[in-house]
Amino acid sequence: MNYQVQLNNGQAINLTNAEFDAIAFTATLNDQKINFVNIGGAIINKHIIISVLPVSATQTETQA
């Protein structure tokens, strides 16, 4: 499935054909010892992630 990671600096990371485990990712974000995550090969500070949405959801939003 394709996902878009929206960041609080106005940028987005598009993930094509990505496998996404929401439970594991949520646990990583909630772990106070972890400050950076690897998303699609990009190492980013977890505190700048606004959302991770399926591309179909972002397309519906922009069309509305």
PDB file of C-alpha atoms in Angstrom:
ATOM      1  CA  MET A   1       0.000   0.000   0.000  1.00  0.00           C
ATOM      2  CA  ASN A   2       1.116   3.590  -0.583  1.00  0.00           C
ATOM      3  CA  TYR A   3       1.422   5.999   2.361  1.00  0.00           C
ATOM      4  CA  GLN A   4       2.223   9.646   2.869  1.00  0.00           C
ATOM      5  CA  VAL A   5       4.057  10.779   6.006  1.00  0.00           C
ATOM      6  CA  GLN A   6       3.223  14.407   6.756  1.00  0.00           C
ATOM      7  CA  LEU A   7       5.791  16.438   8.705  1.00  0.00           C
ATOM      8  CA  ASN A   8       5.299  19.607  10.737  1.00  0.00           C
ATOM      9  CA  ASN A   9       7.684  21.552   8.462  1.00  0.00           C
ATOM     10  CA  GLY A  10       5.282  21.316   5.511  1.00  0.00           C
ATOM     11  CA  GLN A  11       7.145  18.479   3.809  1.00  0.00           C
ATOM     12  CA  ALA A  12       5.862  14.988   3.105  1.00  0.00           C
ATOM     13  CA  ILE A  13       7.517  11.629   2.525  1.00  0.00           C
ATOM     14  CA  ASN A  14       5.742   9.373   0.037  1.00  0.00           C
ATOM     15  CA  LEU A  15       6.114   5.631   0.595  1.00  0.00           C
ATOM     16  CA  THR A  16       5.257   3.405  -2.361  1.00  0.00           C
ATOM     17  CA  ASN A  17       4.345  -0.259  -1.836  1.00  0.00           C
ATOM     18  CA  ALA A  18       5.238   0.041   1.848  1.00  0.00           C
ATOM     19  CA  GLU A  19       4.435  -2.444   4.575  1.00  0.00           C
ATOM     20  CA  PHE A  20       3.308  -0.488   7.609  1.00  0.00           C
ATOM     21  CA  ASP A  21       2.736  -2.014  11.050  1.00  0.00           C
ATOM     22  CA  ALA A  22       0.727   0.629  12.896  1.00  0.00           C
ATOM     23  CA  ILE A  23       1.018  -1.118  16.265  1.00  0.00           C
ATOM     24  CA  ALA A  24       4.812  -1.390  16.101  1.00  0.00           C
ATOM     25  CA  PHE A  25       5.164   2.163  14.794  1.00  0.00           C
ATOM     26  CA  THR A  26       2.967   3.539  17.575  1.00  0.00           C
ATOM     27  CA  ALA A  27       5.057   1.683  20.154  1.00  0.00           C
ATOM     28  CA  THR A  28       8.221   3.194  18.652  1.00  0.00           C
ATOM     29  CA  LEU A  29       6.765   6.700  18.757  1.00  0.00           C
ATOM     30  CA  ASN A  30       5.721   6.227  22.388  1.00  0.00           C
ATOM     31  CA  ASP A  31       9.162   4.962  23.456  1.00  0.00           C
ATOM     32  CA  GLN A  32      10.820   7.883  25.258  1.00  0.00           C
ATOM     33  CA  LYS A  33      14.304   6.451  24.582  1.00  0.00           C
ATOM     34  CA  ILE A  34      13.882   6.694  20.800  1.00  0.00           C
ATOM     35  CA  ASN A  35      14.194  10.108  19.135  1.00  0.00           C
ATOM     36  CA  PHE A  36      14.694   9.195  15.463  1.00  0.00           C
ATOM     37  CA  VAL A  37      12.907   6.791  13.129  1.00  0.00           C
ATOM     38  CA  ASN A  38      13.731   5.413   9.693  1.00  0.00           C
ATOM     39  CA  ILE A  39      10.928   6.070   7.228  1.00  0.00           C
ATOM     40  CA  GLY A  40      11.569   4.977   3.669  1.00  0.00           C
ATOM     41  CA  GLY A  41      15.331   5.256   4.181  1.00  0.00           C
ATOM     42  CA  ALA A  42      15.096   8.753   5.681  1.00  0.00           C
ATOM     43  CA  ILE A  43      16.168   9.113   9.304  1.00  0.00           C
ATOM     44  CA  ILE A  44      13.925  11.768  10.866  1.00  0.00           C
ATOM     45  CA  ASN A  45      13.172  13.103  14.312  1.00  0.00           C
ATOM     46  CA  LYS A  46       9.977  11.392  15.461  1.00  0.00           C
ATOM     47  CA  HIS A  47       8.709  14.646  16.988  1.00  0.00           C
ATOM     48  CA  ILE A  48       8.145  16.248  13.570  1.00  0.00           C
ATOM     49  CA  ILE A  49       5.752  13.538  12.316  1.00  0.00           C
ATOM     50  CA  ILE A  50       2.191  14.817  12.094  1.00  0.00           C
ATOM     51  CA  SER A  51       0.544  11.808  10.476  1.00  0.00           C
ATOM     52  CA  VAL A  52       0.966   8.679   8.383  1.00  0.00           C
ATOM     53  CA  LEU A  53      -1.946   8.247   6.009  1.00  0.00           C
ATOM     54  CA  PRO A  54      -2.781   5.876   3.164  1.00  0.00           C
ATOM     55  CA  VAL A  55      -2.462   7.764  -0.128  1.00  0.00           C
ATOM     56  CA  SER A  56      -6.137   7.069  -0.903  1.00  0.00           C
ATOM     57  CA  ALA A  57      -7.069   9.103   2.222  1.00  0.00           C
ATOM     58  CA  THR A  58      -4.892  12.045   1.185  1.00  0.00           C
ATOM     59  CA  GLN A  59      -6.302  11.991  -2.358  1.00  0.00           C
ATOM     60  CA  THR A  60      -9.871  12.066  -1.001  1.00  0.00           C
ATOM     61  CA  GLU A  61      -8.972  15.009   1.238  1.00  0.00           C
ATOM     62  CA  THR A  62      -7.502  17.053  -1.598  1.00  0.00           C
ATOM     63  CA  GLN A  63     -10.446  16.336  -3.904  1.00  0.00           C
ATOM     64  CA  ALA A  64     -13.068  17.418  -1.332  1.00  0.00           C
TER      65      ALA A  64
END
